[in-house]
PDB file of C-alpha atoms in Angstrom:
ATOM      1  CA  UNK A  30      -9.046   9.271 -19.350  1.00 63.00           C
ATOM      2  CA  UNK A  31     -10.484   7.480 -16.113  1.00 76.00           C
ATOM      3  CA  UNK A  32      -8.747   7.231 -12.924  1.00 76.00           C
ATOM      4  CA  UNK A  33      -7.730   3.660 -13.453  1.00 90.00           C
ATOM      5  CA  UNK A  34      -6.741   3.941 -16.621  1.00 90.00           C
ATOM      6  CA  UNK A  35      -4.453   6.970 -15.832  1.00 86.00           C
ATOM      7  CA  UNK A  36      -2.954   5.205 -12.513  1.00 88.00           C
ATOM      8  CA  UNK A  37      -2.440   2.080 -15.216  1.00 93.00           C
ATOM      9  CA  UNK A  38      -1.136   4.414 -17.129  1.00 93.00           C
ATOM     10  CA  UNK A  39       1.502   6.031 -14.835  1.00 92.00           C
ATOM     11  CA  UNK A  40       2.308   3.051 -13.291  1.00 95.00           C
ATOM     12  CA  UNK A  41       3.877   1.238 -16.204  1.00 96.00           C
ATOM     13  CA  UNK A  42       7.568   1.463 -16.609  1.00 98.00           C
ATOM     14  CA  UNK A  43       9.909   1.928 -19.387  1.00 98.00           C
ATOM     15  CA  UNK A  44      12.689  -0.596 -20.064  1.00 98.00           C
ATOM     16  CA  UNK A  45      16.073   1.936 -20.787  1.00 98.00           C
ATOM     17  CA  UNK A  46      18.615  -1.021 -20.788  1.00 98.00           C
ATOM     18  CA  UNK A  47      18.658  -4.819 -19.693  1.00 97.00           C
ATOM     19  CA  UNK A  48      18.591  -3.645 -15.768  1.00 98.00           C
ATOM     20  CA  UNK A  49      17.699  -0.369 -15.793  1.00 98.00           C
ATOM     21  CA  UNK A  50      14.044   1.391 -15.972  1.00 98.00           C
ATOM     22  CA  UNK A  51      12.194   5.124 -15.970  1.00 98.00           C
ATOM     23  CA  UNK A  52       8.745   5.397 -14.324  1.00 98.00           C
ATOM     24  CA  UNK A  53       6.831   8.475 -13.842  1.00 96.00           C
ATOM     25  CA  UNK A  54       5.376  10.068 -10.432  1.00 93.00           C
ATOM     26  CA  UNK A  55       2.056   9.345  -9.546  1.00 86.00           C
ATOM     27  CA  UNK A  56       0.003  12.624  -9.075  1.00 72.00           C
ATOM     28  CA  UNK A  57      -1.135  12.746  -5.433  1.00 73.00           C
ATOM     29  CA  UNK A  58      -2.677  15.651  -3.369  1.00 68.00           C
ATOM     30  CA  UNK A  59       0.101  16.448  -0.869  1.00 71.00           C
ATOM     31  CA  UNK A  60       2.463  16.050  -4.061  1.00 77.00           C
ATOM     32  CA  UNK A  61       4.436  13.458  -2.920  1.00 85.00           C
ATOM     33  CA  UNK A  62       4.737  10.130  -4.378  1.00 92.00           C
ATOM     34  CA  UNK A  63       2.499   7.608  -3.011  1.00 93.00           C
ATOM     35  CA  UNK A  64       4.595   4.787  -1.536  1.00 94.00           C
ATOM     36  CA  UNK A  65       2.205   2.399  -3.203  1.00 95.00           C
ATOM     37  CA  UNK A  66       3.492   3.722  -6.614  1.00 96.00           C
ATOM     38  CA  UNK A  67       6.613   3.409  -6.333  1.00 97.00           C
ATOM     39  CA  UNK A  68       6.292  -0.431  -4.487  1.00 98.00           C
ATOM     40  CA  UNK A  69       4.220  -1.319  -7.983  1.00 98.00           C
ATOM     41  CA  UNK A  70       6.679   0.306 -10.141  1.00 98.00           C
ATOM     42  CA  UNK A  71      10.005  -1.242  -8.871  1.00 98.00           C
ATOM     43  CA  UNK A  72       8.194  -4.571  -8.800  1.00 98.00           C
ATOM     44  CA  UNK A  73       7.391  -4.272 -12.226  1.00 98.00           C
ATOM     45  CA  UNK A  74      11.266  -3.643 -13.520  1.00 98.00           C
ATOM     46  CA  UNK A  75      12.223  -6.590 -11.249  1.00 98.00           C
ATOM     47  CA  UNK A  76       9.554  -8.673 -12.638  1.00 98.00           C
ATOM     48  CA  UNK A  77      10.636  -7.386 -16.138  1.00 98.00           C
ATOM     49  CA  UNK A  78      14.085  -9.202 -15.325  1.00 98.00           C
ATOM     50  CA  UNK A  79      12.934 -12.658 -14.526  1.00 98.00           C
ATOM     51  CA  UNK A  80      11.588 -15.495 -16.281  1.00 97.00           C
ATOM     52  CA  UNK A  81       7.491 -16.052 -16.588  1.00 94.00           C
ATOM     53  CA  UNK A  82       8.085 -19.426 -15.326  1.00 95.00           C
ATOM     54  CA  UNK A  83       8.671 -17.516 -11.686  1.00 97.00           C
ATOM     55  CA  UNK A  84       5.709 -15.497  -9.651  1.00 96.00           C
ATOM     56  CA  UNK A  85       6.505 -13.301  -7.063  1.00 97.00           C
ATOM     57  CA  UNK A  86       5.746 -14.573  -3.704  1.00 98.00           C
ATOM     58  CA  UNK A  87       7.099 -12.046  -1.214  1.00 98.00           C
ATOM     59  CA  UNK A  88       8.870  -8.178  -1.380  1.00 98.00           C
ATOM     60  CA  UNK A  89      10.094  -6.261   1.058  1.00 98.00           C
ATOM     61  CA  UNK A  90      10.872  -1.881   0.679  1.00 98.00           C
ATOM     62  CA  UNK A  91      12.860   0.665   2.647  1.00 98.00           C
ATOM     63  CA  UNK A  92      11.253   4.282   2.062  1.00 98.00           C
ATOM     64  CA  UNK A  93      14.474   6.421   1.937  1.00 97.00           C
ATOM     65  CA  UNK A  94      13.247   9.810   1.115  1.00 95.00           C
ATOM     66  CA  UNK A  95      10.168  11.416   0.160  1.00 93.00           C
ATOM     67  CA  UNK A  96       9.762  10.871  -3.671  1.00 94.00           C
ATOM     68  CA  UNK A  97       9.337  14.377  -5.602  1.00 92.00           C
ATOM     69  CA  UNK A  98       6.231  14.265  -7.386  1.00 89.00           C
ATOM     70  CA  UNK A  99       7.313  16.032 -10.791  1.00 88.00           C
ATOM     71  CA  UNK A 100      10.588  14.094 -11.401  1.00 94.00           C
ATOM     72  CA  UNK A 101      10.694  10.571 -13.237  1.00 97.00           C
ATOM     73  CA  UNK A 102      11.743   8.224 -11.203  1.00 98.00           C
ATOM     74  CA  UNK A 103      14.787   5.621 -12.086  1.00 98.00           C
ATOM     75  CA  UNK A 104      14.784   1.927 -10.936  1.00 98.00           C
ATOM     76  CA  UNK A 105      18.170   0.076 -11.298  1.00 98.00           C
ATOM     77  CA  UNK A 106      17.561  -3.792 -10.872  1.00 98.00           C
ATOM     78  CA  UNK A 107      20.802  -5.783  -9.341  1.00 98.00           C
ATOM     79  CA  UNK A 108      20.284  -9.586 -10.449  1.00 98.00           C
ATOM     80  CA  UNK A 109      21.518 -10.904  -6.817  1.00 97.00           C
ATOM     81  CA  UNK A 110      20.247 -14.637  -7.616  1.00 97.00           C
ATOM     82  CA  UNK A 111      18.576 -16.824 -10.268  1.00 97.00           C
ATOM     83  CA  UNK A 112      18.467 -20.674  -8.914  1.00 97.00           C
ATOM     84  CA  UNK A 113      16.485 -23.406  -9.526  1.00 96.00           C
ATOM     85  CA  UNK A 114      13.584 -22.697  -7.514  1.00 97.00           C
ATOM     86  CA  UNK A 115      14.100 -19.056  -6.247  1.00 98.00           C
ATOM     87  CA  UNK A 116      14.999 -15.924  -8.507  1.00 98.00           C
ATOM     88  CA  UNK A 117      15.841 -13.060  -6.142  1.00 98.00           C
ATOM     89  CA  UNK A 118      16.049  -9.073  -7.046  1.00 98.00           C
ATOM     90  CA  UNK A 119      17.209  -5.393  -5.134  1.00 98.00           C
ATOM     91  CA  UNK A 120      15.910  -2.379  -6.637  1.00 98.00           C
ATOM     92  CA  UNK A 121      16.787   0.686  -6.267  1.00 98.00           C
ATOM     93  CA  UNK A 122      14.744   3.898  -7.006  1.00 98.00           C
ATOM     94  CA  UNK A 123      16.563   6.718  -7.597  1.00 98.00           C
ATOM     95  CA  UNK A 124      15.567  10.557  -7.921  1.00 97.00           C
ATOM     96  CA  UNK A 125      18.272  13.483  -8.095  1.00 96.00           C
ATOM     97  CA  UNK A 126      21.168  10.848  -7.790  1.00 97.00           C
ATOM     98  CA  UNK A 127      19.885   9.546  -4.879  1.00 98.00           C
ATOM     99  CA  UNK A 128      17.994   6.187  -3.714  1.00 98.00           C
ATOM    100  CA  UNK A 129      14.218   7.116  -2.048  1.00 98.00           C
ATOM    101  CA  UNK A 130      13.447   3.128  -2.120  1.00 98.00           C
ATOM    102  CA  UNK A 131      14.923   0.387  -1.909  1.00 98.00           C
ATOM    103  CA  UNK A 132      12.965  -2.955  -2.719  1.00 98.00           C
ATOM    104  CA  UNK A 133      14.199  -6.958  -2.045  1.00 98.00           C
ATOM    105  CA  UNK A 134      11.681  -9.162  -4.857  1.00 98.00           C
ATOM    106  CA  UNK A 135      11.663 -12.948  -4.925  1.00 98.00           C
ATOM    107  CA  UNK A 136      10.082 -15.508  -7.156  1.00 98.00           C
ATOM    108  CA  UNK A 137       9.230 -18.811  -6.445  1.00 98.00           C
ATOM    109  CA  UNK A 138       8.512 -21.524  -9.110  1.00 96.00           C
ATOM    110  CA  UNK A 139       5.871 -23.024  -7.323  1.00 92.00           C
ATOM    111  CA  UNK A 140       5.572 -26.923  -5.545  1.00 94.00           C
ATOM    112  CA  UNK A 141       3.142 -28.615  -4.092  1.00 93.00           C
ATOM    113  CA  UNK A 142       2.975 -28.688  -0.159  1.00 94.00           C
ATOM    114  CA  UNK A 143       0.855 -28.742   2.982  1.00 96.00           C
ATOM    115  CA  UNK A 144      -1.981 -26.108   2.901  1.00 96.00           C
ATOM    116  CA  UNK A 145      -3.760 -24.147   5.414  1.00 97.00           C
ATOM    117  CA  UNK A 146      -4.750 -20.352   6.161  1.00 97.00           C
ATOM    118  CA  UNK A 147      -6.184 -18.512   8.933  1.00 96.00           C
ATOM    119  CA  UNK A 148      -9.940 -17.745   7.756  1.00 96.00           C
ATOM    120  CA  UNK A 149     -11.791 -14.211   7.127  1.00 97.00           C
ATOM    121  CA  UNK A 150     -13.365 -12.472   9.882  1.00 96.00           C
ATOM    122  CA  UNK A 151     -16.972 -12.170  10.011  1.00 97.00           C
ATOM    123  CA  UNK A 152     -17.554  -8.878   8.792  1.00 97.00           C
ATOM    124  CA  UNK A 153     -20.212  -6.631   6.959  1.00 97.00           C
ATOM    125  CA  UNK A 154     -20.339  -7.139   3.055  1.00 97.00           C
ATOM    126  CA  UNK A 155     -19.566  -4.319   0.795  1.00 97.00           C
ATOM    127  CA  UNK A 156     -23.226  -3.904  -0.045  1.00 96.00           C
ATOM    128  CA  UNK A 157     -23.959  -3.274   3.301  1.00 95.00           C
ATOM    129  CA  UNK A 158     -21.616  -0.282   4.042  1.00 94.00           C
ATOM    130  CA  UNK A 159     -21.264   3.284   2.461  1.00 89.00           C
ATOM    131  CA  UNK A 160     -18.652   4.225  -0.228  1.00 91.00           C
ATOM    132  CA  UNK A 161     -15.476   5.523   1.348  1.00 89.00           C
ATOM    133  CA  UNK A 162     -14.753   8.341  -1.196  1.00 85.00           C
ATOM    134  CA  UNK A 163     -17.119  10.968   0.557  1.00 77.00           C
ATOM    135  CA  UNK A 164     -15.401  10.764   3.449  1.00 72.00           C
ATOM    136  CA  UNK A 165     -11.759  11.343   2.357  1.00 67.00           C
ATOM    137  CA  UNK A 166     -12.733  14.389   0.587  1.00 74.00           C
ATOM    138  CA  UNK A 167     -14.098  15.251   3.809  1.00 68.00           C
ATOM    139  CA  UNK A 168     -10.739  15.059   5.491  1.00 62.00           C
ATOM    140  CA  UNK A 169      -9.201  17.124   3.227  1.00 64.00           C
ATOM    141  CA  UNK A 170     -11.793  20.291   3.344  1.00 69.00           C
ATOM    142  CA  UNK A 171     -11.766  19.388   6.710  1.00 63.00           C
ATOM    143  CA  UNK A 172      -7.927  20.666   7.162  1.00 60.00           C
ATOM    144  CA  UNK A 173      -7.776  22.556   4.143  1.00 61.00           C
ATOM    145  CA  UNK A 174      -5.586  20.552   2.012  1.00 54.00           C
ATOM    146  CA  UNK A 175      -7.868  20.722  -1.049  1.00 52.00           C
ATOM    147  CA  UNK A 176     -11.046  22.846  -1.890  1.00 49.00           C
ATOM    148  CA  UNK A 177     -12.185  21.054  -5.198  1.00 49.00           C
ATOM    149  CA  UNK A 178     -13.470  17.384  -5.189  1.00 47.00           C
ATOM    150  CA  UNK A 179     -10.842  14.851  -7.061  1.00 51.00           C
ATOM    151  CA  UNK A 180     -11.018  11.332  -7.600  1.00 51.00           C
ATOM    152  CA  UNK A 181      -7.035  10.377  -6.955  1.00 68.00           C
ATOM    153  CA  UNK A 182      -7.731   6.791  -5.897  1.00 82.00           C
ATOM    154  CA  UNK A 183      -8.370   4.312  -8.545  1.00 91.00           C
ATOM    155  CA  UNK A 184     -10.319   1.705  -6.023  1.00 94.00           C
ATOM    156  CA  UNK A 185     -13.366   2.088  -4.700  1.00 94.00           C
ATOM    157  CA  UNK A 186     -13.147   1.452  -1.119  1.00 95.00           C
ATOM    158  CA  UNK A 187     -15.710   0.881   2.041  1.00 96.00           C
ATOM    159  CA  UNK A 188     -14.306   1.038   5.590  1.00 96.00           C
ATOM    160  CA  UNK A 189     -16.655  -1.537   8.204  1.00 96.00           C
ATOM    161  CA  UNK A 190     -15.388   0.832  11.254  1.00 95.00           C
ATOM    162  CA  UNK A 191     -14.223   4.260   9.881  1.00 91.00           C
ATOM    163  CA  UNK A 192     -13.113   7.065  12.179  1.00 88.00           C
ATOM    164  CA  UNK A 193     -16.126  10.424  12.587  1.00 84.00           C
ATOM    165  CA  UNK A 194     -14.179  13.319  11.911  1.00 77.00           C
ATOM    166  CA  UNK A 195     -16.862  15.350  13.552  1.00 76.00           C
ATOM    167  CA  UNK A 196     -16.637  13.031  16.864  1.00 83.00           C
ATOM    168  CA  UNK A 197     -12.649  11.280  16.732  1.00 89.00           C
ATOM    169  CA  UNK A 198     -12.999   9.133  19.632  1.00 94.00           C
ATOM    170  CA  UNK A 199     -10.162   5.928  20.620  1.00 96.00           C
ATOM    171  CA  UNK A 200     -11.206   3.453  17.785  1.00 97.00           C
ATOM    172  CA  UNK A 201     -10.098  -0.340  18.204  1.00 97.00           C
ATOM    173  CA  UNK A 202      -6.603  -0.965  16.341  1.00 97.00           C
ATOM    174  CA  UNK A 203      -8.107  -3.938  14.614  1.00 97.00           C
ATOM    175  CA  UNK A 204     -10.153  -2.943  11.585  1.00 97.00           C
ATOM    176  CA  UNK A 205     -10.296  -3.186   7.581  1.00 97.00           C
ATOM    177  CA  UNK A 206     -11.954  -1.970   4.519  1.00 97.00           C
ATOM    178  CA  UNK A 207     -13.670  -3.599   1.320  1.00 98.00           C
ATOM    179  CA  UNK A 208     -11.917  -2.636  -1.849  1.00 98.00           C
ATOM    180  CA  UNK A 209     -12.421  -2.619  -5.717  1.00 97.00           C
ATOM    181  CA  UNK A 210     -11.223  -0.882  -8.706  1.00 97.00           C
ATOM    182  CA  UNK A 211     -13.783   1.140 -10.405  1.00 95.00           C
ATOM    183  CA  UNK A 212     -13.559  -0.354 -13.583  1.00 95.00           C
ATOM    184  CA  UNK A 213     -13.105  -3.850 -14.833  1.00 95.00           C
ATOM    185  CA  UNK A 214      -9.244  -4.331 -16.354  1.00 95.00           C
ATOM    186  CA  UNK A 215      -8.051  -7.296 -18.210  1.00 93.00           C
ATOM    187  CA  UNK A 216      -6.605 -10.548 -17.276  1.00 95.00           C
ATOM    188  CA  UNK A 217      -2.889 -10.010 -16.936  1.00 95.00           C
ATOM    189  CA  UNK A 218      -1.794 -11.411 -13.157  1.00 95.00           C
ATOM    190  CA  UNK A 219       1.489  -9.475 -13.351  1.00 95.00           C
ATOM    191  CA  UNK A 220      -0.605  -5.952 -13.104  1.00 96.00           C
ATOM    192  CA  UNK A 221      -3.758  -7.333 -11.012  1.00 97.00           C
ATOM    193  CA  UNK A 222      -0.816  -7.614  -8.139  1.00 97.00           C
ATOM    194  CA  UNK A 223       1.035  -4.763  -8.821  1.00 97.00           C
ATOM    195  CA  UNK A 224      -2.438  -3.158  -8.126  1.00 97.00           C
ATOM    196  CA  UNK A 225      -2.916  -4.830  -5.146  1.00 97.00           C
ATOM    197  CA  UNK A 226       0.289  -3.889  -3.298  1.00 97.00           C
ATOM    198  CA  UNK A 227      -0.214  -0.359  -4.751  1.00 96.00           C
ATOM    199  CA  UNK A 228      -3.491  -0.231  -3.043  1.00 96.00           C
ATOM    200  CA  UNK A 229      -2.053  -2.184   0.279  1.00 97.00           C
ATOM    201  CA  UNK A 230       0.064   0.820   1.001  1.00 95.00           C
ATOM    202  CA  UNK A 231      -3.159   2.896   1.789  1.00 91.00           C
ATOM    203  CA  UNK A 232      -4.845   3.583   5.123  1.00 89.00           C
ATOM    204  CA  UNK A 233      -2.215   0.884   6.562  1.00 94.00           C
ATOM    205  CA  UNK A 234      -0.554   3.026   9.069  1.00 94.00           C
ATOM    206  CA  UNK A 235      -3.895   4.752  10.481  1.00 95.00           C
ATOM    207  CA  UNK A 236      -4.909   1.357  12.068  1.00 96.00           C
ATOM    208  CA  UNK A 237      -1.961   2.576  14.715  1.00 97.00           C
ATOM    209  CA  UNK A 238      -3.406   5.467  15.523  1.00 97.00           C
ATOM    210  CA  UNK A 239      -6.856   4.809  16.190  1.00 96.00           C
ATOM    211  CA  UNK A 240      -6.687   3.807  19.816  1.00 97.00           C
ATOM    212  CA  UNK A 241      -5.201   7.021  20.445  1.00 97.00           C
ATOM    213  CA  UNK A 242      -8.048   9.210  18.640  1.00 95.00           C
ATOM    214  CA  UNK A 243      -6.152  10.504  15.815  1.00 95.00           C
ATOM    215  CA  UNK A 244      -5.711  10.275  12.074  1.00 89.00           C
ATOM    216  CA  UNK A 245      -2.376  10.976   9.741  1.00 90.00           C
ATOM    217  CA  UNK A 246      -3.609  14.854   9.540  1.00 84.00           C
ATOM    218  CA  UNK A 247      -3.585  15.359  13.470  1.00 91.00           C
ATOM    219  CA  UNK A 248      -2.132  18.681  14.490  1.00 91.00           C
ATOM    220  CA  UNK A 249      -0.510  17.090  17.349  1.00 94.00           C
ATOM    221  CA  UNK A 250       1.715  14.701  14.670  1.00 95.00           C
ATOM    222  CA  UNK A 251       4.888  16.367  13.348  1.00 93.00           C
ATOM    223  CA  UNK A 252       6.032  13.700  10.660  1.00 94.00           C
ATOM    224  CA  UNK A 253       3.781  10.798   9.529  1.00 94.00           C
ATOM    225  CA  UNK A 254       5.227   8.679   6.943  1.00 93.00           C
ATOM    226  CA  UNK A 255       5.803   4.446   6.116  1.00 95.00           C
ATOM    227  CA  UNK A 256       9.197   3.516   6.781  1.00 97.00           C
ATOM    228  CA  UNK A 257       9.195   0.223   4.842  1.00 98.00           C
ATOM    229  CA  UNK A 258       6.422  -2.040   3.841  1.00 98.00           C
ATOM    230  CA  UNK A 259       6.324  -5.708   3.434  1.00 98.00           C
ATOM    231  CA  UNK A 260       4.254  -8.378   1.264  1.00 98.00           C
ATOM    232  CA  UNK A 261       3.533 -11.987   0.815  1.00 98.00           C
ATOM    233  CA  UNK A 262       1.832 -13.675  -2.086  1.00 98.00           C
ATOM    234  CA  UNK A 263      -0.175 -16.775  -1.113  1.00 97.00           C
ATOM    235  CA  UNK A 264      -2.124 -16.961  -4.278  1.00 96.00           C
ATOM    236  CA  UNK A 265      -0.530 -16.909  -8.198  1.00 90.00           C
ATOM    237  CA  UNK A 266      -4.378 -15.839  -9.761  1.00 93.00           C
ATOM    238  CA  UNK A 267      -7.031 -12.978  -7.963  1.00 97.00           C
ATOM    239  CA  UNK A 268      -8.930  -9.738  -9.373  1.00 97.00           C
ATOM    240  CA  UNK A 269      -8.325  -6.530  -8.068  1.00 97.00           C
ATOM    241  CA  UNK A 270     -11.327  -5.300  -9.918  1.00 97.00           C
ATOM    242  CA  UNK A 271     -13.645  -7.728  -7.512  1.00 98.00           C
ATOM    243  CA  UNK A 272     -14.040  -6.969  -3.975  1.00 98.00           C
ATOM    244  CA  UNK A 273     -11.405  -7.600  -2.120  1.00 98.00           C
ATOM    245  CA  UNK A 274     -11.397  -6.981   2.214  1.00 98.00           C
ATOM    246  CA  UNK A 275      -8.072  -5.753   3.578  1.00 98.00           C
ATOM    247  CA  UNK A 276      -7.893  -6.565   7.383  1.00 98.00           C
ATOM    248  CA  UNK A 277      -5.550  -4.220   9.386  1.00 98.00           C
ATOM    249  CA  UNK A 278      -4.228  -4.244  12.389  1.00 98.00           C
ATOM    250  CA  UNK A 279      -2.232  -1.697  14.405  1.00 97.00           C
ATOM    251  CA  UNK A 280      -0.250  -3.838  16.139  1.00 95.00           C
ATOM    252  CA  UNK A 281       1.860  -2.060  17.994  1.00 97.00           C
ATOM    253  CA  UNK A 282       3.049   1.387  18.946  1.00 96.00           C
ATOM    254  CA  UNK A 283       5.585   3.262  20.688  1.00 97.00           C
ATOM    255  CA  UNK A 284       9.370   5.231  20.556  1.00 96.00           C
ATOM    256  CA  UNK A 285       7.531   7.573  17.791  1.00 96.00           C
ATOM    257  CA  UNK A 286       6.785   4.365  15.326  1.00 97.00           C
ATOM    258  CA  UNK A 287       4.034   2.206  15.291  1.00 98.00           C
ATOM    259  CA  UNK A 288       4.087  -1.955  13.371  1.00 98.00           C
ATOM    260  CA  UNK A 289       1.148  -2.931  11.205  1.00 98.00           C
ATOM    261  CA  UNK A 290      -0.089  -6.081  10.107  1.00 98.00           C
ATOM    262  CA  UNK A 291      -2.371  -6.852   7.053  1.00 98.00           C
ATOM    263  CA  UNK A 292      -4.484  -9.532   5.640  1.00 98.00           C
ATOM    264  CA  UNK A 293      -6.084  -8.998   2.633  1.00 98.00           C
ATOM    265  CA  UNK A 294      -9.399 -11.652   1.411  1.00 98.00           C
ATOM    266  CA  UNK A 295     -11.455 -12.462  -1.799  1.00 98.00           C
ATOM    267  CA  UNK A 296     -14.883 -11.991  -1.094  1.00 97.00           C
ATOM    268  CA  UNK A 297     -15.029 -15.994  -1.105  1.00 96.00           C
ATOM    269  CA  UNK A 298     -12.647 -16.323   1.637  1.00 97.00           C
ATOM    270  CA  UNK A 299      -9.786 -17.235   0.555  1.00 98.00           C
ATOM    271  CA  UNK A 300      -6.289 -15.398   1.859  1.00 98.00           C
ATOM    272  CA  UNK A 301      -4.714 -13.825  -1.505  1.00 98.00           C
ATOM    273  CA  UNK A 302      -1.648 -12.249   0.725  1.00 98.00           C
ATOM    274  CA  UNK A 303      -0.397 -10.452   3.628  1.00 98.00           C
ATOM    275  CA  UNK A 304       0.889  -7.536   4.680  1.00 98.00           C
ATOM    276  CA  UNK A 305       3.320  -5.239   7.154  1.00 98.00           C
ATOM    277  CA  UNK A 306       4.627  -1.967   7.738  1.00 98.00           C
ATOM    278  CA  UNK A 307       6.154   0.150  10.239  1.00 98.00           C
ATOM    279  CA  UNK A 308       5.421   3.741   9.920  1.00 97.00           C
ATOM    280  CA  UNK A 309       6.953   7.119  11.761  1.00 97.00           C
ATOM    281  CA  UNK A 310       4.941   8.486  13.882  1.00 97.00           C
ATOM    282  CA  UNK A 311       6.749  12.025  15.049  1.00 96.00           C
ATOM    283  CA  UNK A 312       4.714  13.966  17.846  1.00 95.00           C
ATOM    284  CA  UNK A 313       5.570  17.700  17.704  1.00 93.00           C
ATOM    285  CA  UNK A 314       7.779  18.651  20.973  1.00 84.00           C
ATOM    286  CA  UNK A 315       4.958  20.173  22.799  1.00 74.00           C
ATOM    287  CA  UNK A 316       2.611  17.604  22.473  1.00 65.00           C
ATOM    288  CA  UNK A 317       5.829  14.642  23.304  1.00 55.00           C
ATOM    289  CA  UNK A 318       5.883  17.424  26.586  1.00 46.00           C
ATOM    290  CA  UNK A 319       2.536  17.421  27.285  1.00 49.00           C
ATOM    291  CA  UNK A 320       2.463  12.990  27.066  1.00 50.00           C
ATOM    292  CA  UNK A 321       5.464  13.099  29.410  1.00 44.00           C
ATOM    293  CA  UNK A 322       4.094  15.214  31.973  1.00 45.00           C
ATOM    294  CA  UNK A 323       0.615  13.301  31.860  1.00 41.00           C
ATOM    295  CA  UNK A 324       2.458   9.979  32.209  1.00 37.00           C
TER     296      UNK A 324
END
């Protein structure tokens, strides 16, 4: 089986009663479960619960605790509101009795309204820049967190700025990456986004440590993890299987957090939906010594 069709594969959910769902870990290399998972998977029992005349436009997730990687996970879906125009959703996913997400879903019917965006950057095509899959299993040899070359990530995906490993230097907090899947899928819009925020949960919280020379491996980091993660729909039909440019931004950081923002672009320009995130960012005591003292 290919990597997309096994992420597919592990992503879907099953339905165990009108509200209530079983999905199955995604198999990651530090054995956790991949926050993008479980964002797809929860949105997929909420979406399970509403009517097709409704498209999600926005969600919003609390990551509680670190999922456990060879445990199916359960989503319980509380129907908070179905109006006329809005149809909103909580779910909670649960391992071991206990909630590691929480998600907040609503659907809009759609209307017609005033329309404007805030364009693409400029930026090198995908053509133009080498593949990004080279590099990560760099990082891992690199610190020893996996010998043997495997292809985890279903997208293919091409940074315009990425960090040298050999040379990490302050890096501007502003950057982004092209991204595809690596193989064509089929037309249903309910699992080409589902893909997307599974894939908008990756490489987010690194744009906030760039200007300080580091990456989520850094031996001077403690704890490096996404405390919640927000998205906005602006468009009802795109391809995650075309290229698609995720612009990141590491807006902020400080008090052992740091705030992302996210943009992500069809190659033809147009804004498909947006992104945010603030992640933990837990220096080890002797290195939150040696900042203070410097300071």
């Amino acid at each position: 089986m290919s990597s997309v069709a096994a992420v597919i594969d592990r992503l879907a959910v099953e339905q165990l009663d009108r509200l209530l769902f079983r999905g199955l870990p995604n198999d990651w290399p530090n054995k956790h479960v991949f926050g993008g998972h479980v964002v797809a998977q929860a949105m997929e029992a909420a979406e399970k619960t509403v009517d097709a005349r409704y498209s999600l436009h926005s969600l919003h997730g609390y990551f509680l605790r670190p999922g456990i990687a060879d445990q199916p996970i359960i989503y319980d879906v509380d129907p908070i509101r179905d109006g006329r125009s809005f149809v909103t959703r909580r779910v909670v996913a649960i391992q071991n009795g206990e909630a590691i997400f929480t998600l907040a879903a609503s659907f809009h019917v759609g209307e017609e309204g005033v329309s404007h965006q805030i364009d693409m950057p400029d930026v090198p095509q995908p053509e133009e820049l080498d593949d990004d899959e080279a590099y990560y299993e760099k990082v891992l040899r690199a610190f020893n967190a996996g010998q043997k070359k495997r292809a985890y990530l279903p997208f293919e995906t091409r940074a315009i700025d990425r960090m040298d490993l050999e040379d990490i230097k302050p890096k501007d907090p502003v950057t982004g990456y092209w991204l595809k899947l690596k193989e064509p899928i089929g037309d249903d819009q309910a699992l080409h986004r589902r893909l997307l925020a599974y894939i908008s949960d990756f490489a987010f919280l690194s744009s906030n440590l760039r200007p300080h020379a580091m990456i989520p491996r850094d031996s001077r980091l403690k704890t490096v993890a996404s405390l919640d993660h927000a998205m906005w729909f602006h468009r009802d039909s795109f391809r995650a299987d075309d290229w698609i440019f995720y612009r990141t931004e590491g807006y902020w950081s400080g008090k052992g957090r740091g705030l992302a923002r996210g943009a992500l672009y069809s190659r033809d320009g147009r804004l498909l939906a947006s992104t945010a995130q603030e992640s933990l960012l837990r220096m080890k005591k002797d290195q939150e010594s040696t900042k203070s003292g410097s300071e």
